[in-house]
Amino acid sequence: MQPFVYHGLPSRVVFGQGSLSRLTEELEHLGCRRALVLATPQQQQQARDVLEQLGERGIGLYTEAAMHTPVEVTERAMRVVEELSVDCTVAIGGGSTIGLGKAIALRTGLPQVAIPTTYAGSEMTPILGETRDGIKTTQRTLDVLPETVIYDVDLTLSLPAVMSGTSGINAIAHAVEALYARDGNPVIALMAEEGIRALAKSLPRIASDPANAEARSDALYGAWLCGTCLGSVGMSLHHKLCHTLGGSFDLPHAETHTIVLPHALAYNAPAVPEAMARIARALGCTDAAAGLYDLGRSVGAPSGLGEIGFQAADVDRATEIATQNPYWNPRDVEAKGIHRLLSDAQAGQRPQVGDGGEQ
């Protein structure tokens, strides 16, 4: 076996049906008495329910969380934090809300409780991506890792079927890139393959029966594993492309990951045969890139970036942004190949492994 380094992250996970009932107990465990509850405008009612549950420990709401964690949104939240003398945040929602909690933690050092209602995985990572002036930048620091994560399966039962599918494939992307990460290790590889397997098995069941609690539990378990992978090792081409498309073209996060992933994997495939084999095994297919594309179709996800607002005319600029700063990838990042990759993803073509990621 090759030498490796494994670093476990210091977070507490509470998993199960009805586990939200333990929120006050978890705040007591952290020694917190003045919690600010965070959410997006769309999840304002859930945030109000949480605030009511907290009683005297809940002192306010901030429900302006937005995709890609815009700095201006965080700055408005910081004024509320200061005015209310907040001593912790409770973020309920997906990556947008949890990202806001992380941005506040970076600036204040306040402890966080994350209550994910999607499969995005941000809650398990020491990674924060923020957008300023149309450019999304990412940093990794334990200062933004939530202290406690409460996974309540019941909170995912109302997640719309198509959104569940794209959120779940977004989670799978973390595990896929973990399998060929430069700092990968056998412990994370086990988690990655199991996370892909759990989500690939459960997402089509959720698509046909969104109220299936067993499938929801399996999907949330898989998302936890995939999020742990994202938090433990570095990512590469796929995540770089999605950050570019999200931060500079304002594309929706989960859908972008879902569409780009098969193409990014096809591009990298010649350099990572072992990872390709493990991904295919977890998906139950022979071609990993095609299997991921087919999984997207099975859950009703969009097939091309053109369906979510990315135009063919945007490919040149996206290629330039994605290739202007060097970053590690198992295969050289070449502008011609990335242009073809993005063109194929824009058009929704089925990926095929080939020279330069071409079909």
Coordinates of C-alpha atoms in Angstrom, one line a residue:
M1 CA 0.0 0.0 0.0
Q2 CA 1.2 3.5 -0.8
P3 CA 2.0 5.8 2.1
F4 CA -0.8 8.3 3.0
V5 CA -1.9 10.9 5.4
Y6 CA -5.4 10.9 6.9
H7 CA -6.7 13.9 9.0
G8 CA -10.0 13.5 10.7
L9 CA -12.1 16.7 11.0
P10 CA -13.4 17.8 14.4
S11 CA -17.1 17.9 13.9
R12 CA -20.1 16.3 15.7
V13 CA -22.8 14.6 13.7
V14 CA -26.3 13.8 14.9
F15 CA -28.1 11.6 12.4
G16 CA -31.7 10.2 12.3
Q17 CA -35.4 10.8 11.9
G18 CA -36.6 13.5 14.2
S19 CA -33.1 14.5 15.3
L20 CA -34.0 18.2 15.0
S21 CA -35.6 17.7 18.4
R22 CA -32.1 17.6 19.9
L23 CA -31.2 21.2 18.7
T24 CA -31.5 22.8 22.1
E25 CA -29.5 20.1 23.7
E26 CA -26.8 20.6 21.1
L27 CA -26.7 24.4 21.8
E28 CA -26.3 23.6 25.5
H29 CA -23.4 21.3 24.6
L30 CA -21.7 24.2 22.8
G31 CA -22.5 26.6 25.7
C32 CA -24.5 28.9 23.4
R33 CA -27.5 31.0 24.6
R34 CA -28.0 33.6 21.8
A35 CA -28.6 31.9 18.5
L36 CA -29.2 33.7 15.2
V37 CA -31.2 31.4 12.8
L38 CA -30.1 31.6 9.1
A39 CA -32.1 30.7 6.0
T40 CA -32.9 31.7 2.4
P41 CA -36.1 33.7 1.8
Q42 CA -37.6 30.4 0.5
Q43 CA -37.1 28.6 3.8
Q44 CA -38.1 31.4 6.0
Q45 CA -41.0 29.4 7.6
Q46 CA -38.7 26.6 8.5
A47 CA -36.3 29.1 10.1
R48 CA -39.2 30.6 12.1
D49 CA -40.1 27.1 13.3
V50 CA -36.6 26.5 14.5
L51 CA -36.5 29.9 16.2
E52 CA -39.7 29.0 18.1
Q53 CA -38.3 25.6 19.1
L54 CA -35.2 27.4 20.6
G55 CA -37.3 29.5 22.9
E56 CA -35.2 32.0 24.8
R57 CA -32.0 30.7 23.2
G58 CA -33.2 32.0 19.8
I59 CA -32.8 35.8 19.5
G60 CA -33.4 36.5 15.8
L61 CA -33.7 35.5 12.1
Y62 CA -31.7 36.4 9.1
T63 CA -33.3 35.0 5.9
E64 CA -31.4 36.6 3.1
A65 CA -28.9 33.8 2.3
A66 CA -28.2 33.5 -1.4
M67 CA -26.4 31.3 -3.9
H68 CA -22.6 31.5 -4.0
T69 CA -22.4 33.5 -0.7
P70 CA -22.3 37.1 -2.0
V71 CA -20.1 39.2 0.2
E72 CA -22.7 42.0 0.3
V73 CA -25.2 39.5 1.8
T74 CA -22.7 38.5 4.5
E75 CA -22.0 42.1 5.3
R76 CA -25.7 42.8 6.0
A77 CA -25.8 39.7 8.2
M78 CA -22.8 40.9 10.1
R79 CA -24.7 44.0 11.1
V80 CA -27.4 41.8 12.6
V81 CA -24.9 39.7 14.4
E82 CA -23.4 42.7 16.0
E83 CA -26.7 44.4 16.9
L84 CA -28.1 41.3 18.6
S85 CA -24.9 40.2 20.4
V86 CA -25.1 36.8 18.8
D87 CA -23.0 33.9 20.3
C88 CA -23.7 31.3 17.6
T89 CA -25.5 30.7 14.4
V90 CA -28.0 28.0 13.4
A91 CA -28.2 27.5 9.6
I92 CA -31.1 25.5 8.2
G93 CA -31.1 24.8 4.5
G94 CA -28.7 23.9 1.7
G95 CA -25.3 25.1 0.6
S96 CA -26.4 28.8 0.4
T97 CA -27.5 29.1 4.0
I98 CA -24.7 26.9 5.4
G99 CA -22.2 29.0 3.3
L100 CA -23.5 32.2 5.0
G101 CA -23.0 30.6 8.4
K102 CA -19.4 29.8 7.5
A103 CA -18.8 33.3 6.2
I104 CA -20.0 34.7 9.5
A105 CA -17.8 32.2 11.4
L106 CA -14.8 33.3 9.4
R107 CA -15.3 36.9 10.4
T108 CA -16.3 36.3 14.1
G109 CA -15.2 32.9 15.2
L110 CA -18.8 32.1 16.3
P111 CA -19.7 28.4 16.6
Q112 CA -22.1 27.0 14.1
V113 CA -24.9 24.4 14.1
A114 CA -25.7 23.3 10.5
I115 CA -29.1 21.6 9.7
P116 CA -28.9 20.6 6.1
T117 CA -32.2 20.1 4.2
T118 CA -30.5 19.1 0.9
Y119 CA -27.6 16.8 0.0
A120 CA -25.0 19.5 -0.9
G121 CA -22.5 18.4 1.7
S122 CA -21.1 21.9 2.6
E123 CA -21.8 21.2 6.3
M124 CA -19.0 18.7 6.5
T125 CA -16.3 20.8 5.0
P126 CA -13.8 23.5 6.1
I127 CA -14.3 25.2 2.7
L128 CA -15.9 28.5 2.0
G129 CA -16.6 29.9 -1.4
E130 CA -17.6 33.6 -1.6
T131 CA -18.5 35.8 -4.6
R132 CA -17.4 39.4 -5.0
D133 CA -17.9 41.4 -8.2
G134 CA -18.9 38.3 -10.2
I135 CA -15.8 36.2 -9.2
K136 CA -16.1 33.3 -6.8
T137 CA -13.0 32.5 -4.7
T138 CA -12.6 29.6 -2.4
Q139 CA -10.6 29.0 0.8
R140 CA -10.0 26.1 3.1
T141 CA -9.7 26.7 6.9
L142 CA -11.0 25.0 10.0
D143 CA -12.3 28.4 11.1
V144 CA -15.4 27.7 8.9
L145 CA -16.1 24.1 9.8
P146 CA -19.5 23.8 11.6
E147 CA -19.0 22.4 15.1
T148 CA -22.3 20.4 15.0
V149 CA -24.3 19.0 12.1
I150 CA -27.8 17.7 12.7
Y151 CA -29.1 15.4 9.9
D152 CA -32.8 15.0 10.2
V153 CA -34.2 12.7 7.5
D154 CA -37.7 14.2 8.1
L155 CA -36.5 17.6 6.8
T156 CA -35.6 16.1 3.4
L157 CA -39.0 14.5 2.8
S158 CA -40.4 17.7 1.3
L159 CA -37.4 18.4 -0.9
P160 CA -38.9 18.3 -4.5
A161 CA -37.9 15.2 -6.4
V162 CA -35.9 16.9 -9.2
M163 CA -34.1 19.1 -6.7
S164 CA -33.3 16.0 -4.7
G165 CA -31.8 14.4 -7.8
T166 CA -29.5 17.4 -8.7
S167 CA -28.5 17.9 -5.0
G168 CA -27.6 14.3 -4.7
I169 CA -25.5 14.2 -7.9
N170 CA -23.8 17.4 -6.6
A171 CA -22.9 15.3 -3.6
I172 CA -21.6 12.5 -5.8
A173 CA -19.3 15.0 -7.5
H174 CA -17.4 15.4 -4.2
A175 CA -16.8 11.7 -3.9
V176 CA -15.9 11.3 -7.6
E177 CA -13.1 13.9 -7.3
A178 CA -12.0 12.5 -4.0
L179 CA -11.2 9.2 -5.7
Y180 CA -8.4 10.8 -7.8
A181 CA -7.5 13.6 -5.4
R182 CA -3.8 14.4 -5.1
D183 CA -4.0 14.0 -1.3
G184 CA -6.4 11.0 -1.4
N185 CA -6.1 8.1 1.0
P186 CA -7.7 4.7 1.3
V187 CA -10.1 5.7 4.1
I188 CA -11.6 8.5 2.1
A189 CA -11.7 6.2 -1.0
L190 CA -13.9 3.8 1.0
M191 CA -16.2 6.6 2.0
A192 CA -16.3 7.9 -1.5
E193 CA -17.3 4.7 -3.2
E194 CA -19.9 3.9 -0.5
G195 CA -21.3 7.5 -0.8
I196 CA -21.7 7.1 -4.6
R197 CA -23.3 3.7 -4.2
A198 CA -25.8 4.9 -1.6
L199 CA -26.9 7.9 -3.6
A200 CA -27.0 6.1 -7.0
K201 CA -29.3 3.5 -5.4
S202 CA -31.5 5.9 -3.6
L203 CA -32.0 8.9 -6.0
P204 CA -34.0 7.1 -8.6
R205 CA -36.2 5.7 -5.9
I206 CA -36.8 9.2 -4.5
A207 CA -37.6 10.4 -8.1
S208 CA -40.5 7.9 -8.3
D209 CA -41.5 8.1 -4.6
P210 CA -40.4 11.3 -2.9
A211 CA -41.9 10.3 0.4
N212 CA -39.9 7.1 0.7
A213 CA -38.3 7.6 4.1
E214 CA -35.9 4.6 3.7
A215 CA -34.6 6.0 0.4
R216 CA -34.3 9.5 1.9
S217 CA -32.3 8.1 4.8
D218 CA -29.9 6.3 2.4
A219 CA -29.5 9.5 0.4
L220 CA -28.7 11.6 3.4
Y221 CA -26.3 9.0 4.6
G222 CA -24.6 9.0 1.2
A223 CA -24.5 12.8 1.2
W224 CA -22.8 12.9 4.6
L225 CA -20.1 10.5 3.3
C226 CA -19.6 12.6 0.1
G227 CA -19.5 15.8 2.1
T228 CA -16.8 14.2 4.4
C229 CA -14.8 13.4 1.3
L230 CA -15.1 17.1 0.1
G231 CA -13.9 18.3 3.5
S232 CA -11.0 15.9 3.7
V233 CA -9.1 16.0 0.4
G234 CA -8.6 18.5 -2.4
M235 CA -10.9 18.8 -5.5
S236 CA -9.8 19.5 -9.1
L237 CA -11.2 20.2 -12.6
H238 CA -14.9 19.6 -12.0
H239 CA -15.2 21.9 -9.0
K240 CA -13.1 24.6 -10.6
L241 CA -15.4 24.6 -13.6
C242 CA -18.5 24.7 -11.5
H243 CA -17.2 27.6 -9.4
T244 CA -16.5 29.5 -12.6
L245 CA -19.9 28.8 -14.0
G246 CA -21.7 29.6 -10.7
G247 CA -19.7 32.7 -9.7
S248 CA -19.2 34.3 -13.1
F249 CA -22.4 33.3 -14.9
D250 CA -24.8 32.9 -11.9
L251 CA -25.8 29.4 -12.8
P252 CA -27.7 27.3 -10.1
H253 CA -25.2 25.3 -8.1
A254 CA -26.6 21.8 -8.0
E255 CA -27.8 21.7 -11.6
T256 CA -24.5 22.9 -12.8
H257 CA -22.6 20.2 -10.9
T258 CA -25.1 17.6 -12.2
I259 CA -24.6 18.6 -15.9
V260 CA -20.8 19.2 -15.8
L261 CA -19.8 16.1 -13.8
P262 CA -20.0 13.4 -16.5
H263 CA -18.0 15.6 -18.9
A264 CA -15.3 16.5 -16.4
L265 CA -15.0 12.8 -15.6
A266 CA -14.7 11.9 -19.3
Y267 CA -12.0 14.5 -19.7
N268 CA -10.0 13.1 -16.7
A269 CA -10.7 9.4 -17.4
P270 CA -7.5 8.5 -19.3
A271 CA -5.4 9.6 -16.3
V272 CA -7.5 7.9 -13.6
P273 CA -8.4 4.3 -14.6
E274 CA -8.6 3.0 -11.0
A275 CA -11.0 5.7 -10.0
M276 CA -13.1 5.1 -13.1
A277 CA -13.4 1.5 -12.2
R278 CA -14.5 2.3 -8.6
I279 CA -17.1 4.8 -9.8
A280 CA -18.5 2.4 -12.3
R281 CA -18.7 -0.3 -9.7
A282 CA -20.5 2.0 -7.3
L283 CA -23.0 3.1 -10.1
G284 CA -23.5 -0.5 -11.2
C285 CA -22.4 0.2 -14.8
T286 CA -19.4 -0.3 -17.1
D287 CA -18.8 3.4 -18.2
A288 CA -18.6 5.8 -15.3
A289 CA -19.1 9.0 -17.2
A290 CA -22.0 7.6 -19.2
G291 CA -23.5 6.1 -16.0
L292 CA -23.5 9.5 -14.3
Y293 CA -25.1 11.1 -17.4
D294 CA -27.8 8.4 -17.3
L295 CA -28.3 8.9 -13.5
G296 CA -29.1 12.5 -14.2
R297 CA -31.7 11.5 -16.8
S298 CA -33.3 9.0 -14.4
V299 CA -33.9 11.8 -11.8
G300 CA -35.3 14.3 -14.3
A301 CA -32.3 16.7 -14.2
P302 CA -31.5 19.0 -17.1
S303 CA -29.0 17.5 -19.5
G304 CA -27.3 20.6 -20.8
L305 CA -26.1 24.0 -19.5
G306 CA -28.1 25.7 -22.2
E307 CA -31.2 24.6 -20.3
I308 CA -30.2 26.7 -17.2
G309 CA -29.1 29.8 -18.9
F310 CA -25.5 29.2 -20.2
Q311 CA -25.2 30.2 -23.8
A312 CA -22.9 28.8 -26.5
A313 CA -21.5 32.3 -26.8
D314 CA -20.4 32.1 -23.1
V315 CA -18.0 29.1 -23.7
D316 CA -15.0 31.2 -24.7
R317 CA -15.1 33.4 -21.6
A318 CA -15.8 30.5 -19.3
T319 CA -12.8 28.6 -20.8
E320 CA -10.6 31.6 -20.3
I321 CA -11.6 32.1 -16.6
A322 CA -11.3 28.3 -15.8
T323 CA -7.8 28.1 -17.3
Q324 CA -6.2 31.4 -16.3
N325 CA -4.9 30.3 -12.9
P326 CA -3.0 27.0 -12.6
Y327 CA -4.5 24.3 -10.3
W328 CA -3.8 20.6 -9.8
N329 CA -5.7 18.1 -11.8
P330 CA -4.8 14.5 -12.7
R331 CA -4.7 15.4 -16.3
D332 CA -3.2 18.6 -17.8
V333 CA -5.8 21.4 -18.1
E334 CA -5.7 22.5 -21.7
A335 CA -7.8 25.3 -23.1
K336 CA -8.8 23.3 -26.3
G337 CA -10.0 20.3 -24.3
I338 CA -11.9 22.5 -21.7
H339 CA -13.5 24.4 -24.5
R340 CA -14.8 21.2 -26.0
L341 CA -15.9 19.9 -22.6
L342 CA -17.9 23.1 -21.9
S343 CA -19.4 23.1 -25.4
D344 CA -20.6 19.5 -25.0
A345 CA -22.0 20.3 -21.6
Q346 CA -23.7 23.4 -22.9
A347 CA -25.4 21.3 -25.6
G348 CA -26.3 18.4 -23.3
Q349 CA -24.4 15.8 -25.4
R350 CA -23.7 12.4 -24.0
P351 CA -20.1 12.2 -22.8
Q352 CA -17.7 9.7 -24.3
V353 CA -14.1 9.2 -23.1
G354 CA -11.6 10.2 -25.7
D355 CA -8.6 12.3 -26.6
G356 CA -9.0 15.7 -24.9
G357 CA -12.3 14.7 -23.5
E358 CA -13.8 14.9 -27.0
Q359 CA -16.5 12.7 -28.4

